[in-house]
């Protein structure tokens, strides 16, 4: 060892990821894939007697046996005069509207494939403890691949797990439903549809999906290892005692944060050095390195599979970190000390709350 840090862009994993990204970009930006050539427009008027597919956006003729998907939208405008959460919520509620969508035959097959994969490979559900949440996520993963025009088969525990971890978080933003919920994009209209499946997806979102798909493929070729919390305890925030990472990323499995227990549901304003897992630390980075209610809420909603749930967007939760409870045994799964199933039931029934699991 000469002490010179390795260049992250020259590792085998990063070279593979870069090569896959380039290949996927070439595959999915071929002009010949454009259905109607240079004159093609991604949107069209919604024909009479049809409703859009909630996933790909194409118009679908109404039939008695089709599923009806009701989408709630909070409109496209935010209150410019107040940043107070209650004022924002009142302003959003004033713009609430519902849209009726369905699934086209092809997206119906994707839904069936998602349900089948979750039933056949329950070990691949990962953080999704409830089957229906895993089915929704698997459907979004398949939608992400379909938007790129890349076949995706969820034919193993590993394939399902990686698809849920990498592709599902992007899926909502790529779907037609994602144009309207939780907030309608500025140019969206109720009386339009996609001219071709997923033709309305913004190029920037497709670029992100290509990079993520390449990263997923590269990760699937790497070895995954479980790394326990260095002190034999658990993550101070979510409480999990071990996390899975790529063998090349073991060094980032755990890190430490300096925080005050009172900011994560405990008592005391003195700084403590807390060991946190990589998932909690990644969200900490996304939240501009700020520990508090916003970070905790984002982590809990994601663990409950509610990060894209419209009714959860304007909630104010104050969940309790595992580290302030004084427990010795770590959680077997993230946030196991909270009643995540109860939280989802409350949100779906219009009630809210989060309790420490007794």
Short mmCIF file of C-alpha atoms in Angstrom, two decimals:
data_model
loop_
_atom_site.label_atom_id
_atom_site.label_comp_id
_atom_site.label_asym_id
_atom_site.label_seq_id
_atom_site.Cartn_x
_atom_site.Cartn_y
_atom_site.Cartn_z
CA UNK A 1 0.00 0.00 0.00
CA UNK A 2 1.45 3.34 -1.01
CA UNK A 3 -1.17 5.43 0.81
CA UNK A 4 -2.54 6.91 -2.41
CA UNK A 5 -6.35 6.82 -2.42
CA UNK A 6 -7.85 4.88 -5.26
CA UNK A 7 -9.74 6.76 -7.94
CA UNK A 8 -13.42 5.84 -7.55
CA UNK A 9 -13.84 6.06 -11.31
CA UNK A 10 -11.29 3.31 -11.96
CA UNK A 11 -12.68 0.53 -9.76
CA UNK A 12 -14.07 -2.52 -11.59
CA UNK A 13 -17.57 -1.75 -10.31
CA UNK A 14 -17.53 1.88 -11.46
CA UNK A 15 -16.10 0.92 -14.88
CA UNK A 16 -18.86 -1.67 -15.30
CA UNK A 17 -21.51 0.84 -14.23
CA UNK A 18 -20.18 3.44 -16.68
CA UNK A 19 -20.11 0.93 -19.53
CA UNK A 20 -23.65 -0.22 -18.78
CA UNK A 21 -24.90 3.36 -18.59
CA UNK A 22 -23.43 4.11 -22.02
CA UNK A 23 -24.90 0.94 -23.49
CA UNK A 24 -28.36 1.56 -22.03
CA UNK A 25 -28.30 5.15 -23.29
CA UNK A 26 -27.54 3.93 -26.82
CA UNK A 27 -30.28 1.30 -26.56
CA UNK A 28 -32.96 3.67 -25.36
CA UNK A 29 -32.26 6.79 -27.43
CA UNK A 30 -32.38 5.17 -30.85
CA UNK A 31 -34.38 7.52 -33.14
CA UNK A 32 -35.95 4.45 -34.74
CA UNK A 33 -37.72 3.76 -31.43
CA UNK A 34 -39.76 6.93 -32.00
CA UNK A 35 -43.19 5.64 -33.07
CA UNK A 36 -43.93 8.28 -35.69
CA UNK A 37 -40.57 9.77 -36.57
CA UNK A 38 -39.61 13.45 -36.33
CA UNK A 39 -43.23 14.68 -36.29
CA UNK A 40 -44.18 12.54 -33.31
CA UNK A 41 -45.72 14.40 -30.37
CA UNK A 42 -45.68 12.70 -26.97
CA UNK A 43 -49.18 13.86 -25.97
CA UNK A 44 -52.59 13.67 -27.57
CA UNK A 45 -56.15 14.65 -26.75
CA UNK A 46 -57.99 12.02 -24.74
CA UNK A 47 -60.49 10.38 -27.11
CA UNK A 48 -64.13 10.25 -26.08
CA UNK A 49 -65.08 7.12 -24.19
CA UNK A 50 -61.55 6.47 -22.94
CA UNK A 51 -59.54 7.04 -19.78
CA UNK A 52 -55.73 7.01 -19.51
CA UNK A 53 -53.66 4.11 -18.26
CA UNK A 54 -52.31 5.07 -14.85
CA UNK A 55 -48.89 3.67 -15.70
CA UNK A 56 -48.03 4.25 -19.36
CA UNK A 57 -50.65 6.92 -20.11
CA UNK A 58 -52.19 5.57 -23.32
CA UNK A 59 -55.98 5.98 -23.73
CA UNK A 60 -57.98 2.88 -22.83
CA UNK A 61 -61.57 2.18 -23.88
CA UNK A 62 -63.83 1.81 -20.89
CA UNK A 63 -65.04 -1.72 -20.18
CA UNK A 64 -66.99 -3.17 -17.31
CA UNK A 65 -64.27 -5.54 -16.18
CA UNK A 66 -61.42 -3.03 -16.00
CA UNK A 67 -59.97 -1.87 -12.71
CA UNK A 68 -60.72 1.75 -11.89
CA UNK A 69 -57.89 3.69 -10.27
CA UNK A 70 -58.88 6.93 -8.56
CA UNK A 71 -55.99 9.38 -8.36
CA UNK A 72 -56.09 12.30 -5.95
CA UNK A 73 -54.15 15.40 -6.98
CA UNK A 74 -53.36 18.43 -4.86
CA UNK A 75 -53.14 20.69 -7.90
CA UNK A 76 -50.09 22.42 -9.30
CA UNK A 77 -49.82 25.62 -7.32
CA UNK A 78 -48.27 26.18 -3.91
CA UNK A 79 -49.22 28.99 -1.56
CA UNK A 80 -46.60 31.71 -2.27
CA UNK A 81 -47.38 33.60 0.93
CA UNK A 82 -46.78 31.04 3.64
CA UNK A 83 -44.39 28.21 4.38
CA UNK A 84 -46.33 27.11 7.47
CA UNK A 85 -47.33 23.42 7.10
CA UNK A 86 -50.97 23.99 8.08
CA UNK A 87 -51.33 26.90 5.64
CA UNK A 88 -49.79 24.83 2.88
CA UNK A 89 -52.16 21.98 3.65
CA UNK A 90 -55.22 24.23 3.54
CA UNK A 91 -54.05 25.71 0.24
CA UNK A 92 -53.45 22.24 -1.21
CA UNK A 93 -56.84 20.96 -0.05
CA UNK A 94 -58.52 23.88 -1.84
CA UNK A 95 -57.05 22.59 -5.12
CA UNK A 96 -57.79 18.90 -4.56
CA UNK A 97 -59.18 17.06 -7.54
CA UNK A 98 -59.67 13.42 -8.47
CA UNK A 99 -58.92 11.75 -11.77
CA UNK A 100 -60.11 8.38 -13.03
CA UNK A 101 -57.57 6.04 -14.60
CA UNK A 102 -57.17 2.35 -15.29
CA UNK A 103 -54.56 -0.11 -16.59
CA UNK A 104 -54.15 -0.97 -20.25
CA UNK A 105 -53.82 -4.65 -21.15
CA UNK A 106 -50.02 -4.52 -21.20
CA UNK A 107 -49.75 -2.74 -17.86
CA UNK A 108 -52.32 -5.14 -16.46
CA UNK A 109 -49.93 -7.94 -17.38
CA UNK A 110 -47.14 -6.07 -15.60
CA UNK A 111 -49.28 -5.85 -12.49
CA UNK A 112 -49.97 -9.58 -12.68
CA UNK A 113 -46.24 -10.26 -13.07
CA UNK A 114 -45.51 -8.11 -10.03
CA UNK A 115 -48.06 -9.95 -7.89
CA UNK A 116 -46.72 -13.32 -9.06
CA UNK A 117 -43.09 -12.38 -8.32
CA UNK A 118 -43.90 -11.27 -4.78
CA UNK A 119 -45.87 -14.46 -4.16
CA UNK A 120 -43.14 -16.72 -5.55
CA UNK A 121 -40.19 -14.94 -3.93
CA UNK A 122 -41.35 -13.50 -0.58
CA UNK A 123 -37.73 -13.32 0.61
CA UNK A 124 -37.13 -10.69 -2.07
CA UNK A 125 -39.57 -8.21 -0.54
CA UNK A 126 -36.84 -6.65 1.59
CA UNK A 127 -38.12 -3.66 3.54
CA UNK A 128 -41.67 -4.19 2.27
CA UNK A 129 -43.18 -6.25 5.07
CA UNK A 130 -46.67 -6.24 3.59
CA UNK A 131 -47.19 -8.12 0.34
CA UNK A 132 -49.39 -5.42 -1.20
CA UNK A 133 -46.66 -2.81 -0.69
CA UNK A 134 -44.13 -5.09 -2.37
CA UNK A 135 -46.56 -5.68 -5.24
CA UNK A 136 -46.99 -1.93 -5.76
CA UNK A 137 -43.21 -1.45 -5.70
CA UNK A 138 -42.60 -4.35 -8.10
CA UNK A 139 -45.15 -2.86 -10.49
CA UNK A 140 -43.28 0.46 -10.39
CA UNK A 141 -39.99 -1.31 -11.03
CA UNK A 142 -41.46 -3.02 -14.09
CA UNK A 143 -42.88 0.33 -15.22
CA UNK A 144 -39.42 1.89 -14.95
CA UNK A 145 -37.93 -0.80 -17.17
CA UNK A 146 -40.83 -0.48 -19.62
CA UNK A 147 -40.33 3.29 -19.86
CA UNK A 148 -36.75 2.54 -20.95
CA UNK A 149 -37.84 -0.19 -23.33
CA UNK A 150 -35.73 -2.77 -21.50
CA UNK A 151 -37.10 -6.23 -20.63
CA UNK A 152 -37.09 -6.98 -16.91
CA UNK A 153 -37.90 -10.37 -15.45
CA UNK A 154 -38.39 -10.70 -11.71
CA UNK A 155 -37.49 -14.34 -11.78
CA UNK A 156 -35.52 -14.78 -8.56
CA UNK A 157 -35.21 -13.47 -5.03
CA UNK A 158 -32.14 -11.48 -6.05
CA UNK A 159 -33.78 -9.99 -9.15
CA UNK A 160 -36.83 -8.92 -7.15
CA UNK A 161 -34.81 -7.45 -4.29
CA UNK A 162 -32.59 -5.37 -6.56
CA UNK A 163 -35.53 -4.17 -8.66
CA UNK A 164 -37.37 -3.02 -5.53
CA UNK A 165 -34.30 -1.30 -4.11
CA UNK A 166 -33.13 0.44 -7.27
CA UNK A 167 -36.01 0.87 -9.72
CA UNK A 168 -39.15 1.14 -7.61
CA UNK A 169 -38.26 4.53 -6.06
CA UNK A 170 -38.11 6.05 -9.57
CA UNK A 171 -41.25 4.42 -10.91
CA UNK A 172 -43.91 6.77 -9.63
CA UNK A 173 -42.32 9.77 -11.32
CA UNK A 174 -42.23 7.93 -14.66
CA UNK A 175 -45.88 6.91 -14.66
CA UNK A 176 -48.83 8.83 -16.03
CA UNK A 177 -50.28 8.90 -12.53
CA UNK A 178 -47.07 10.61 -11.40
CA UNK A 179 -47.89 13.60 -13.65
CA UNK A 180 -50.86 14.35 -11.42
CA UNK A 181 -50.09 12.98 -7.99
CA UNK A 182 -49.23 14.17 -5.48
CA UNK A 183 -49.08 17.41 -7.44
CA UNK A 184 -49.94 18.04 -11.04
CA UNK A 185 -47.04 19.09 -13.28
CA UNK A 186 -47.50 22.59 -14.61
CA UNK A 187 -48.38 21.60 -18.19
CA UNK A 188 -50.63 18.62 -17.35
CA UNK A 189 -54.27 18.61 -18.50
CA UNK A 190 -57.13 16.33 -17.51
CA UNK A 191 -58.23 15.79 -21.13
CA UNK A 192 -54.97 14.43 -22.55
CA UNK A 193 -53.19 11.09 -22.81
CA UNK A 194 -49.85 9.72 -23.93
CA UNK A 195 -49.49 9.18 -27.66
CA UNK A 196 -47.46 6.02 -27.02
CA UNK A 197 -46.62 4.08 -23.85
CA UNK A 198 -44.55 6.30 -21.52
CA UNK A 199 -44.06 8.89 -24.27
CA UNK A 200 -44.80 11.72 -21.82
CA UNK A 201 -41.86 10.95 -19.52
CA UNK A 202 -39.46 13.87 -19.26
CA UNK A 203 -35.98 13.26 -20.77
CA UNK A 204 -34.28 14.15 -17.47
CA UNK A 205 -36.23 11.42 -15.67
CA UNK A 206 -35.31 8.92 -18.37
CA UNK A 207 -31.63 9.85 -18.01
CA UNK A 208 -31.84 9.23 -14.28
CA UNK A 209 -33.60 5.92 -14.88
CA UNK A 210 -30.87 4.82 -17.31
CA UNK A 211 -28.15 5.56 -14.79
CA UNK A 212 -30.04 3.78 -12.03
CA UNK A 213 -30.77 0.75 -14.21
CA UNK A 214 -27.09 0.50 -15.06
CA UNK A 215 -26.18 0.78 -11.41
CA UNK A 216 -28.64 -2.00 -10.58
CA UNK A 217 -27.19 -4.31 -13.24
CA UNK A 218 -23.68 -3.64 -12.00
CA UNK A 219 -24.73 -4.25 -8.40
CA UNK A 220 -26.38 -7.55 -9.32
CA UNK A 221 -23.01 -8.86 -10.50
CA UNK A 222 -21.28 -7.86 -7.26
CA UNK A 223 -21.23 -9.81 -4.02
CA UNK A 224 -23.56 -8.62 -1.25
CA UNK A 225 -22.40 -8.94 2.35
CA UNK A 226 -24.07 -8.29 5.71
CA UNK A 227 -22.20 -5.88 7.97
CA UNK A 228 -23.13 -5.71 11.67
CA UNK A 229 -23.06 -2.51 13.68
CA UNK A 230 -19.42 -2.19 14.84
CA UNK A 231 -20.26 -2.05 18.54
CA UNK A 232 -22.74 -4.91 18.44
CA UNK A 233 -25.64 -2.53 18.96
CA UNK A 234 -28.05 -1.05 16.41
CA UNK A 235 -28.48 2.02 14.26
CA UNK A 236 -29.29 4.90 16.61
CA UNK A 237 -32.13 6.00 14.33
CA UNK A 238 -33.80 2.92 12.78
CA UNK A 239 -32.39 0.34 15.23
CA UNK A 240 -31.34 -2.28 12.70
CA UNK A 241 -28.39 -4.38 13.84
CA UNK A 242 -26.91 -5.24 10.43
CA UNK A 243 -27.18 -3.95 6.88
CA UNK A 244 -26.51 -5.45 3.46
CA UNK A 245 -24.05 -3.70 1.18
CA UNK A 246 -21.92 -4.53 -1.83
CA UNK A 247 -18.62 -6.06 -0.83
CA UNK A 248 -16.89 -3.08 -2.45
CA UNK A 249 -18.84 -0.68 -0.20
CA UNK A 250 -18.34 -2.24 3.24
CA UNK A 251 -16.57 0.89 4.47
CA UNK A 252 -19.73 2.97 4.11
CA UNK A 253 -22.08 0.50 5.82
CA UNK A 254 -21.87 2.41 9.12
CA UNK A 255 -20.91 5.92 10.10
CA UNK A 256 -21.31 8.22 13.09
CA UNK A 257 -23.32 11.39 13.56
CA UNK A 258 -23.25 13.94 16.35
CA UNK A 259 -26.81 14.70 17.40
CA UNK A 260 -28.98 15.73 20.33
CA UNK A 261 -31.45 13.09 21.57
CA UNK A 262 -34.18 15.71 21.89
CA UNK A 263 -34.17 16.12 18.09
CA UNK A 264 -35.08 12.45 17.51
CA UNK A 265 -37.79 11.89 20.08
CA UNK A 266 -35.67 11.64 23.24
CA UNK A 267 -34.67 13.89 26.08
CA UNK A 268 -31.53 15.87 26.60
CA UNK A 269 -29.80 18.55 24.64
CA UNK A 270 -26.23 17.33 25.00
CA UNK A 271 -24.53 16.05 21.88
CA UNK A 272 -24.04 12.29 21.59
CA UNK A 273 -22.03 10.33 19.03
CA UNK A 274 -24.51 8.02 17.31
CA UNK A 275 -23.76 5.07 15.05
CA UNK A 276 -26.08 5.07 12.02
CA UNK A 277 -26.52 2.75 9.06
CA UNK A 278 -25.90 3.80 5.48
CA UNK A 279 -29.62 4.12 4.66
CA UNK A 280 -30.22 6.58 7.46
CA UNK A 281 -27.01 8.43 6.62
CA UNK A 282 -27.99 8.72 2.94
CA UNK A 283 -31.30 10.33 3.94
CA UNK A 284 -29.38 12.59 6.34
CA UNK A 285 -27.32 13.79 3.37
CA UNK A 286 -30.48 14.35 1.30
CA UNK A 287 -31.93 16.41 4.14
CA UNK A 288 -28.98 18.81 3.96
CA UNK A 289 -27.25 17.13 6.89
CA UNK A 290 -29.94 18.17 9.36
CA UNK A 291 -31.21 15.91 12.13
CA UNK A 292 -34.81 16.50 13.17
CA UNK A 293 -38.46 15.74 12.47
CA UNK A 294 -38.09 16.08 8.71
CA UNK A 295 -35.32 13.47 8.55
CA UNK A 296 -37.13 11.11 10.90
CA UNK A 297 -40.40 11.39 9.01
CA UNK A 298 -38.75 10.72 5.66
CA UNK A 299 -37.03 7.62 7.03
CA UNK A 300 -40.20 6.21 8.62
CA UNK A 301 -42.41 6.85 5.58
CA UNK A 302 -39.89 5.11 3.37
CA UNK A 303 -39.66 2.13 5.72
CA UNK A 304 -43.46 1.89 5.72
CA UNK A 305 -43.60 2.07 1.91
CA UNK A 306 -45.48 5.38 2.12
CA UNK A 307 -42.95 7.77 0.58
CA UNK A 308 -45.15 8.24 -2.52
CA UNK A 309 -48.51 8.09 -0.73
CA UNK A 310 -50.41 11.30 -1.34
CA UNK A 311 -52.04 11.37 2.10
CA UNK A 312 -48.61 11.18 3.75
CA UNK A 313 -47.14 14.19 1.98
CA UNK A 314 -48.50 16.84 4.35
CA UNK A 315 -48.25 14.88 7.59
CA UNK A 316 -46.21 16.04 10.53
CA UNK A 317 -44.90 12.95 12.35
CA UNK A 318 -42.53 12.93 15.28
CA UNK A 319 -41.29 9.34 15.46
CA UNK A 320 -38.87 8.13 18.12
CA UNK A 321 -35.37 6.91 17.32
CA UNK A 322 -34.37 3.46 18.57
CA UNK A 323 -31.31 4.88 20.30
CA UNK A 324 -33.27 6.95 22.81
CA UNK A 325 -35.27 3.96 24.10
CA UNK A 326 -32.38 2.39 26.01
CA UNK A 327 -32.82 -1.04 24.44
CA UNK A 328 -29.99 -3.52 24.05
CA UNK A 329 -31.34 -5.86 21.37
CA UNK A 330 -31.22 -4.28 17.90
CA UNK A 331 -34.14 -4.43 15.50
CA UNK A 332 -34.33 -7.24 12.99
CA UNK A 333 -35.72 -4.79 10.44
CA UNK A 334 -35.55 -0.97 10.20
CA UNK A 335 -37.94 0.83 12.58
CA UNK A 336 -39.29 -2.41 14.00
CA UNK A 337 -39.83 -0.58 17.31
CA UNK A 338 -42.60 1.46 15.64
CA UNK A 339 -45.99 0.22 14.48
CA UNK A 340 -45.47 0.75 10.76
CA UNK A 341 -48.48 -1.38 9.79
CA UNK A 342 -50.64 0.74 12.08
CA UNK A 343 -49.25 3.92 10.55
CA UNK A 344 -50.22 2.79 7.07
CA UNK A 345 -53.70 1.79 8.24
CA UNK A 346 -54.12 5.18 9.92
CA UNK A 347 -53.04 7.08 6.82
CA UNK A 348 -55.31 5.08 4.54
CA UNK A 349 -58.25 5.63 6.91
CA UNK A 350 -57.58 9.35 7.27
CA UNK A 351 -56.10 9.14 10.76
CA UNK A 352 -52.46 9.66 11.65
CA UNK A 353 -50.12 8.71 14.41
CA UNK A 354 -47.02 6.69 15.24
CA UNK A 355 -46.55 4.69 18.37
CA UNK A 356 -43.63 2.81 19.89
CA UNK A 357 -44.26 -0.90 19.51
CA UNK A 358 -44.80 -2.43 22.94
#
